[in-house]
Amino acid sequence: MTEFVLAVAGHRAARVHETARLLTAFTALEAVAVPVPPDPAGLTAAVRALAADAVFLTGTDRDQARATQLALAGEVSVLTEEDTLAIAIAAAVRVALHRRDRTPADARVLIAGPSAAPLLVPVLVAAGTADIMLWHPADAAAFPLTRVARDVDVVVDLLGGHDPGPGPAVVTPGDPVAPLLALPGLLRAGLPAADLQAHLDVHAACAHALASLTPIDRLLPDPGDPDLATRVADAVAETQRR
């Protein structure tokens, strides 16, 4: 994939450059950093004008990124950090459940701070998670996290610093590489049309692929795993065939 040029675009220049550096270091992608002005009306136009095979949006407003992704569907492949972060966390949840001899269908998952990753709940549902609880910091006075987490299998702490107490496994967003793990495979396979359910099914398949490659001492695959992009691309292709 060395001939495939990925533009990493966003408003926060430092974040954009660091993401491009990580992608170049850990994948076969040629990642080019392209900071764009923080102009809500101009993000879609700026992305459309980029000379790249695909665009990864990071360090920008979530709503603007999603609007740009939808507006350019069919013109250029656009993925957002919200997409890939939800995939990575869903994969880590699956791994944590497996190690507790639980499946998504019979487990209870609690998400602390769900507004930090609003796509996560739909992806978990698409992956077959049957019982999801949501907890916000404003709930702490009446419903301390240690109390509501007593009967759950996994706590996803999206905000950090919230102690669920003993018992459940804890999943956090992880290091900056985590949201990039599924990206090369997704780009290799190609994105589905601008259909929400199709995207969610693809994201769930990517999460399953990441989980299947995770070593016993990690919650996510090694970013240097040579099978990573192929396994994700195959999972996406199979989902699209179905």
PDB file of N, CA, C and O in Angstrom, residues 9 27 38 67 69 72 76 85 87 89 125 131 152 187-188 210 215 222:
ATOM      1  N   ALA A   9      -6.102  15.164   8.030  1.00  0.00           N
ATOM      2  CA  ALA A   9      -6.525  16.558   8.048  1.00  0.00           C
ATOM      3  C   ALA A   9      -7.261  16.887   9.344  1.00  0.00           C
ATOM      4  O   ALA A   9      -7.884  16.027   9.964  1.00  0.00           O
ATOM      5  N   THR A  27       2.431   1.778   9.934  1.00  0.00           N
ATOM      6  CA  THR A  27       1.702   1.164   8.832  1.00  0.00           C
ATOM      7  C   THR A  27       2.473   1.381   7.528  1.00  0.00           C
ATOM      8  O   THR A  27       3.481   2.071   7.492  1.00  0.00           O
ATOM      9  N   PRO A  38      -9.831  26.430  10.897  1.00  0.00           N
ATOM     10  CA  PRO A  38     -11.017  26.064  11.683  1.00  0.00           C
ATOM     11  C   PRO A  38     -12.262  26.803  11.228  1.00  0.00           C
ATOM     12  O   PRO A  38     -12.882  27.563  11.970  1.00  0.00           O
ATOM     13  N   ALA A  67     -20.291  15.584   9.162  1.00  0.00           N
ATOM     14  CA  ALA A  67     -20.968  16.231   8.038  1.00  0.00           C
ATOM     15  C   ALA A  67     -20.116  16.159   6.776  1.00  0.00           C
ATOM     16  O   ALA A  67     -20.627  15.918   5.672  1.00  0.00           O
ATOM     17  N   GLN A  69     -17.811  13.868   6.097  1.00  0.00           N
ATOM     18  CA  GLN A  69     -17.802  12.468   5.674  1.00  0.00           C
ATOM     19  C   GLN A  69     -19.042  12.136   4.846  1.00  0.00           C
ATOM     20  O   GLN A  69     -18.950  11.506   3.787  1.00  0.00           O
ATOM     21  N   LEU A  72     -19.177  13.961   1.340  1.00  0.00           N
ATOM     22  CA  LEU A  72     -18.229  13.511   0.321  1.00  0.00           C
ATOM     23  C   LEU A  72     -18.339  12.018   0.008  1.00  0.00           C
ATOM     24  O   LEU A  72     -17.520  11.491  -0.739  1.00  0.00           O
ATOM     25  N   VAL A  76     -14.804  10.727  -2.224  1.00  0.00           N
ATOM     26  CA  VAL A  76     -13.507  10.379  -1.651  1.00  0.00           C
ATOM     27  C   VAL A  76     -13.756   9.640  -0.347  1.00  0.00           C
ATOM     28  O   VAL A  76     -14.730   9.902   0.353  1.00  0.00           O
ATOM     29  N   LEU A  85     -11.894   5.136  16.668  1.00  0.00           N
ATOM     30  CA  LEU A  85     -11.846   5.005  18.124  1.00  0.00           C
ATOM     31  C   LEU A  85     -12.934   4.060  18.608  1.00  0.00           C
ATOM     32  O   LEU A  85     -12.698   3.202  19.466  1.00  0.00           O
ATOM     33  N   ILE A  87     -14.253   1.624  16.973  1.00  0.00           N
ATOM     34  CA  ILE A  87     -13.842   0.271  16.589  1.00  0.00           C
ATOM     35  C   ILE A  87     -12.846  -0.290  17.601  1.00  0.00           C
ATOM     36  O   ILE A  87     -12.975  -1.430  18.071  1.00  0.00           O
ATOM     37  N   ILE A  89     -12.232   0.576  20.763  1.00  0.00           N
ATOM     38  CA  ILE A  89     -12.797   0.327  22.093  1.00  0.00           C
ATOM     39  C   ILE A  89     -13.713  -0.890  22.065  1.00  0.00           C
ATOM     40  O   ILE A  89     -13.703  -1.719  22.989  1.00  0.00           O
ATOM     41  N   VAL A 125     -23.771  -2.260  19.889  1.00  0.00           N
ATOM     42  CA  VAL A 125     -25.052  -2.909  19.583  1.00  0.00           C
ATOM     43  C   VAL A 125     -24.942  -3.722  18.296  1.00  0.00           C
ATOM     44  O   VAL A 125     -25.397  -4.867  18.220  1.00  0.00           O
ATOM     45  N   ASP A 131     -26.684  -5.760  26.577  1.00  0.00           N
ATOM     46  CA  ASP A 131     -27.011  -5.003  27.789  1.00  0.00           C
ATOM     47  C   ASP A 131     -25.957  -3.929  28.009  1.00  0.00           C
ATOM     48  O   ASP A 131     -24.822  -4.223  28.405  1.00  0.00           O
ATOM     49  N   VAL A 152     -21.722  -5.424  36.630  1.00  0.00           N
ATOM     50  CA  VAL A 152     -21.373  -5.391  35.215  1.00  0.00           C
ATOM     51  C   VAL A 152     -20.092  -6.185  34.984  1.00  0.00           C
ATOM     52  O   VAL A 152     -19.332  -6.452  35.910  1.00  0.00           O
ATOM     53  N   LEU A 187      -9.248   1.188   4.744  1.00  0.00           N
ATOM     54  CA  LEU A 187      -8.967   1.867   3.482  1.00  0.00           C
ATOM     55  C   LEU A 187      -8.684   0.877   2.358  1.00  0.00           C
ATOM     56  O   LEU A 187      -9.037   1.117   1.204  1.00  0.00           O
ATOM     57  N   ARG A 188      -8.050  -0.238   2.698  1.00  0.00           N
ATOM     58  CA  ARG A 188      -7.773  -1.249   1.677  1.00  0.00           C
ATOM     59  C   ARG A 188      -9.065  -1.858   1.142  1.00  0.00           C
ATOM     60  O   ARG A 188      -9.200  -2.113  -0.066  1.00  0.00           O
ATOM     61  N   LEU A 210      -9.960  -7.083  14.988  1.00  0.00           N
ATOM     62  CA  LEU A 210      -8.914  -6.633  15.906  1.00  0.00           C
ATOM     63  C   LEU A 210      -8.836  -7.551  17.125  1.00  0.00           C
ATOM     64  O   LEU A 210      -7.744  -7.924  17.565  1.00  0.00           O
ATOM     65  N   PRO A 215      -2.941 -10.266  21.327  1.00  0.00           N
ATOM     66  CA  PRO A 215      -2.156 -11.195  22.152  1.00  0.00           C
ATOM     67  C   PRO A 215      -2.732 -11.311  23.557  1.00  0.00           C
ATOM     68  O   PRO A 215      -3.513 -10.456  24.001  1.00  0.00           O
ATOM     69  N   ASP A 222      -1.010  -5.744  18.469  1.00  0.00           N
ATOM     70  CA  ASP A 222       0.241  -5.025  18.288  1.00  0.00           C
ATOM     71  C   ASP A 222       0.135  -4.252  16.966  1.00  0.00           C
ATOM     72  O   ASP A 222      -0.196  -4.833  15.929  1.00  0.00           O
TER      73      ASP A 222
END
